[in-house]
Coordinates of C-alpha atoms in Angstrom, one line a residue:
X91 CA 175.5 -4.9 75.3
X92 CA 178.4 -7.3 74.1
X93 CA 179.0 -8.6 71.1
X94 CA 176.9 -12.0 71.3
X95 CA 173.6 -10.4 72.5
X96 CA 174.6 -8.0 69.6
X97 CA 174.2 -10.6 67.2
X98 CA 171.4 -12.2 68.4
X99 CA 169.4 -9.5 68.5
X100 CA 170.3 -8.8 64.7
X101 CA 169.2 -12.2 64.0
X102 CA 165.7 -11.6 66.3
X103 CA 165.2 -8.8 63.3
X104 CA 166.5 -11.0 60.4
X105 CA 163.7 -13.1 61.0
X106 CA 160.4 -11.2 62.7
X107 CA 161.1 -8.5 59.3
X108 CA 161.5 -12.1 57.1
X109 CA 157.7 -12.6 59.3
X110 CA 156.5 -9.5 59.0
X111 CA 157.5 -9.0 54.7
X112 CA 155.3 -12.5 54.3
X113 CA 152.2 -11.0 56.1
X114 CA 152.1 -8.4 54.2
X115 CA 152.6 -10.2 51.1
X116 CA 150.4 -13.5 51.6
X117 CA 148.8 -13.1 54.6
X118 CA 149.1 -14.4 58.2
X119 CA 147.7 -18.0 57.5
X120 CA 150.2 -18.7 54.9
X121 CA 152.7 -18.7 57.5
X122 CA 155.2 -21.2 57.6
X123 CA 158.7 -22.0 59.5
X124 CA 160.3 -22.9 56.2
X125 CA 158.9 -19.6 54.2
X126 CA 160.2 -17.6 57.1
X127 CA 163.1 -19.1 57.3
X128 CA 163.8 -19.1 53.3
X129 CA 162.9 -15.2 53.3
X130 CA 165.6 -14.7 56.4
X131 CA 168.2 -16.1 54.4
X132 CA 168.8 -19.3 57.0
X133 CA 167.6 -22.7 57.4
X134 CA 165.2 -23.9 59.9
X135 CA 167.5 -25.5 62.2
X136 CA 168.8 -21.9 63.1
X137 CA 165.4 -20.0 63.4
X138 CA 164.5 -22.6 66.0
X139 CA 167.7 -21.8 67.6
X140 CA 166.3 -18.1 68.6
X141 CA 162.1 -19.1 68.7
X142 CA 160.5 -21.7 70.1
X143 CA 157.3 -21.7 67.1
X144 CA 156.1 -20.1 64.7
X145 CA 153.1 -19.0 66.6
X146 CA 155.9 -17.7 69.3
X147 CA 157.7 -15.7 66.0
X148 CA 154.1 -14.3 64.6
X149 CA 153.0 -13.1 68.1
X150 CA 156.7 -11.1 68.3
X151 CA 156.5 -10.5 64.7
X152 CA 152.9 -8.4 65.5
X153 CA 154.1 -7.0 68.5
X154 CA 157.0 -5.6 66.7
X155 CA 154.9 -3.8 64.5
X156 CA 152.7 -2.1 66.8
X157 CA 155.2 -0.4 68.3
X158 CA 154.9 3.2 66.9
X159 CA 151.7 3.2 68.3
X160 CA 152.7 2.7 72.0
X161 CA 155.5 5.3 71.0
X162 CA 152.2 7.4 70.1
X163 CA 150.6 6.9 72.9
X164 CA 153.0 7.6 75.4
X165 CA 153.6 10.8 73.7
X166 CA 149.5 11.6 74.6
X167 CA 150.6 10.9 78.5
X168 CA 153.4 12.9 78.3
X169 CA 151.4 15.5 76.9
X170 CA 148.8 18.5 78.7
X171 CA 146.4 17.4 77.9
X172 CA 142.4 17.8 78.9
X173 CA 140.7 14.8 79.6
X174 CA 138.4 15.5 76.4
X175 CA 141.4 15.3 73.8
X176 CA 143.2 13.1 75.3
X177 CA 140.3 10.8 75.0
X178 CA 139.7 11.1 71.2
X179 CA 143.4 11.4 70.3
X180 CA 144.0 7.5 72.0
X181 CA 141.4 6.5 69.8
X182 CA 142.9 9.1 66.8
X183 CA 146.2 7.2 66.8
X184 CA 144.7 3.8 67.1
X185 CA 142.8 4.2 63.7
X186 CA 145.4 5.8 62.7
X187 CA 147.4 3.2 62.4
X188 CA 145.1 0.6 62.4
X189 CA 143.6 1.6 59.3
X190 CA 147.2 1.9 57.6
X191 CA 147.5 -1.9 58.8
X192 CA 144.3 -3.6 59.2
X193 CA 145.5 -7.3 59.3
X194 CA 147.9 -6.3 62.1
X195 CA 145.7 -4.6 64.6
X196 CA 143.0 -6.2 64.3
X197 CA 144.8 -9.5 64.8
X198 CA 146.6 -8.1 68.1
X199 CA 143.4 -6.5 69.9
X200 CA 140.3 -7.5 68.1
X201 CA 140.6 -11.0 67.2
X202 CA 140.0 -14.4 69.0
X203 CA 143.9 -14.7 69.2
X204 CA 144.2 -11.2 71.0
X205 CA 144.8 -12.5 74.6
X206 CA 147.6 -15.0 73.0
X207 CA 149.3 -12.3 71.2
X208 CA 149.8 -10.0 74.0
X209 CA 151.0 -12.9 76.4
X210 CA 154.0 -12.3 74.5
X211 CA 154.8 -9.0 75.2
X212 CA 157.2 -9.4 78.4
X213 CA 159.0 -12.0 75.9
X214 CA 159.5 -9.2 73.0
X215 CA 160.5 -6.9 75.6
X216 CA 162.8 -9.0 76.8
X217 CA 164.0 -9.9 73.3
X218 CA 164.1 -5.3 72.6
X219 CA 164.6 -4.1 75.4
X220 CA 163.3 -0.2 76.1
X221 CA 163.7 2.5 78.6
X222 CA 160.2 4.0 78.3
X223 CA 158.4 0.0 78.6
X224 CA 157.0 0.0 82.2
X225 CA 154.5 -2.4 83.8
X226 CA 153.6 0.2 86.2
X227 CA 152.3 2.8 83.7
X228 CA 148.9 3.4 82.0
X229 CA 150.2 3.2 78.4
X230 CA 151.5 -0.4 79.2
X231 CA 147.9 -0.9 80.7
X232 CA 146.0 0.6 77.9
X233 CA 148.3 -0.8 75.0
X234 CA 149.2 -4.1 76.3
X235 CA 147.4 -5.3 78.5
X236 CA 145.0 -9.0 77.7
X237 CA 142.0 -7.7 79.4
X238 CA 140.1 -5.6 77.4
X239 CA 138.0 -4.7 80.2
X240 CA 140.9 -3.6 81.7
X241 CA 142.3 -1.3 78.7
X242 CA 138.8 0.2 78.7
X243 CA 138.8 1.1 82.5
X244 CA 142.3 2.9 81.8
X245 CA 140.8 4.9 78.8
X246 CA 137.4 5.8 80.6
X247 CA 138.0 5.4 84.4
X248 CA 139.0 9.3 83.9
X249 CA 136.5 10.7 81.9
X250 CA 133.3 9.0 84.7
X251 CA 135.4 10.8 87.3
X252 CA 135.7 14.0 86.0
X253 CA 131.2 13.6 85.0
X254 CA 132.4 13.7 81.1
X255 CA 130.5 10.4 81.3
X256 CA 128.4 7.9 83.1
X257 CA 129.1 4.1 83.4
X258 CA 126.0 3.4 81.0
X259 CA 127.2 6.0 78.9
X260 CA 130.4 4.7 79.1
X261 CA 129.4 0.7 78.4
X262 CA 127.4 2.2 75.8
X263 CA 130.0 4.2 74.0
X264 CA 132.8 2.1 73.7
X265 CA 130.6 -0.9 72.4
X266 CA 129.7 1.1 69.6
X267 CA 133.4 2.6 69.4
X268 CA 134.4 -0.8 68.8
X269 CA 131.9 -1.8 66.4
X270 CA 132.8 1.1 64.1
X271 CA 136.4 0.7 64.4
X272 CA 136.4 -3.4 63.4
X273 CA 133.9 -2.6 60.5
X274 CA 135.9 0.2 59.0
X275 CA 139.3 -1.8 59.7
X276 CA 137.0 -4.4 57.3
X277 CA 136.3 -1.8 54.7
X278 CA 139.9 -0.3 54.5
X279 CA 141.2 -4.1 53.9
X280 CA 138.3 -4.9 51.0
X281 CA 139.4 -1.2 49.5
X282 CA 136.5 0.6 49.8
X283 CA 138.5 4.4 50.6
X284 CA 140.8 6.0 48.2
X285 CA 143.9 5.7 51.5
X286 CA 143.9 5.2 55.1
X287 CA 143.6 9.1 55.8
X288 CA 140.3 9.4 54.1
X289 CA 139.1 6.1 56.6
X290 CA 140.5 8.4 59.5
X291 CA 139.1 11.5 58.5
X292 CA 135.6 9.5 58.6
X293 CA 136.2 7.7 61.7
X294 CA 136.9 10.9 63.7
X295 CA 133.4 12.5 62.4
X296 CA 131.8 9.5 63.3
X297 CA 133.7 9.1 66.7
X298 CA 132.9 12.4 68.0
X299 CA 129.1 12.2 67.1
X300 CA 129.4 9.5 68.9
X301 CA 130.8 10.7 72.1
X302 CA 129.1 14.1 72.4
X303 CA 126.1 12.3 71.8
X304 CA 126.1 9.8 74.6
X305 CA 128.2 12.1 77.4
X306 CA 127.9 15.2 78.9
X307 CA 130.1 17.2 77.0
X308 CA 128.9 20.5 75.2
X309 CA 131.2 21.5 72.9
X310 CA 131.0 22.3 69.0
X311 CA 131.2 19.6 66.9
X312 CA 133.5 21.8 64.4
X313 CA 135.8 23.2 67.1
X314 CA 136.7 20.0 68.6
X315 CA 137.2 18.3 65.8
X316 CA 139.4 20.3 64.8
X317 CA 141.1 20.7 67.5
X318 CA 142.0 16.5 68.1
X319 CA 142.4 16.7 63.8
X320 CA 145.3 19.2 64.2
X321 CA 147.2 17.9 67.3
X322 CA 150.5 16.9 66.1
X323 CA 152.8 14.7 67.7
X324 CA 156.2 13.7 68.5
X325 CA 156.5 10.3 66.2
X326 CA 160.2 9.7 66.8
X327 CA 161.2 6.3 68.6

């Protein structure tokens, strides 16, 4: 990399952090090219020099921060893992650090701006580029992909397969996955738990109720909670 692209990545980061400091402090629709630009330490004139919009700097902005959990996830794939665990520790580390984020994650995969948001990606990769980012591969299907029928298939395609699962049951569970995850993600940002741990602890009980009760699986409850609880894993990017 030369000392131009250099630069201009630096001042990619100058301003999706300047993007990323205001969400947190006001909140996504109190976005504006001049607050983002004043934050950045530059006028407006430059920022459009490097984006084309705001809603072009927000999506990358939001795509920025989701990044440890694609890092997460492709540390599952890389993993030995049973089909079971593998399962509940995708959804694990999508609480995980959905709940320590609400606003972000729900914005990016749960919100009516979802599909926009993730037509960015090839731009922010292009922007970042990384050695483990592959079109090819299920974690760029199950992360990034805009067709949330399509993440799902990657998630559960296995599981029906292996008979974990039916297709009802498998309709059935993620539908109520889904419903669970947005309405805690709602709870965490109006403060109703003590810390983002406590919401995952929670989530996890519930989620495995869930599945053991509409799949195949016998297993204890205890054990395999436990089990997905404990699992530690590599974080580093």
């Amino acid at each position: 990399m030369n000392n131009k692209e250099i630069q201009r990545q630096r001042m990619y980061s100058y301003f999706i952090t300047a993007c990323q400091d205001l969400i947190k402090e006001e909140g996504m629709d109190q976005l504006t090219i001049r607050k983002i630009s004043d934050k950045a330490g530059y006028n407006s004139a430059t920022l459009y020099n490097y984006f084309e919009n705001l809603d072009q700097l927000k999506a990358l902005s939001l795509l920025d921060n989701i990044k440890p959990y694609f890092y997460s996830i492709r540390s599952l794939y890389n993993m030995d893992l049973n089909l079971i665990d593998r399962f509940l520790l995708i959804w694990r580390e999508y609480a995980k650090y959905s709940f320590r984020n609400p606003q972000v994650y729900t914005e990016v995969f749960e919100s009516s701006n979802s599909d926009n948001i993730l037509s960015y990606i090839d731009k922010y990769f292009e922007y970042f580029p990384s050695d483990e980012f592959s079109k090819e591969d299920d974690v760029y299907n199950l992360v990034y992909n805009r067709d949330m029928k399509q993440r799902d298939k990657v998630l559960l395609d296995p599981e029906v397969g292996a008979g974990y699962i039916s297709e009802k049951q498998a309709k059935y569970l993620i539908s109520g996955i889904y419903a669970l995850h947005i309405g805690m993600c709602n709870q965490v940002l109006n403060g109703y738990y003590d810390d983002s741990d406590q919401a995952l602890n929670l989530f996890m009980n519930y989620l495995i109720d869930m599945f053991l009760l509409n799949s195949n699986v016998d297993e204890n409850k205890a054990e395999l909670l436990n089990r997905v609880s404990s699992l530690k894993l590599n974080e580093n990017m």
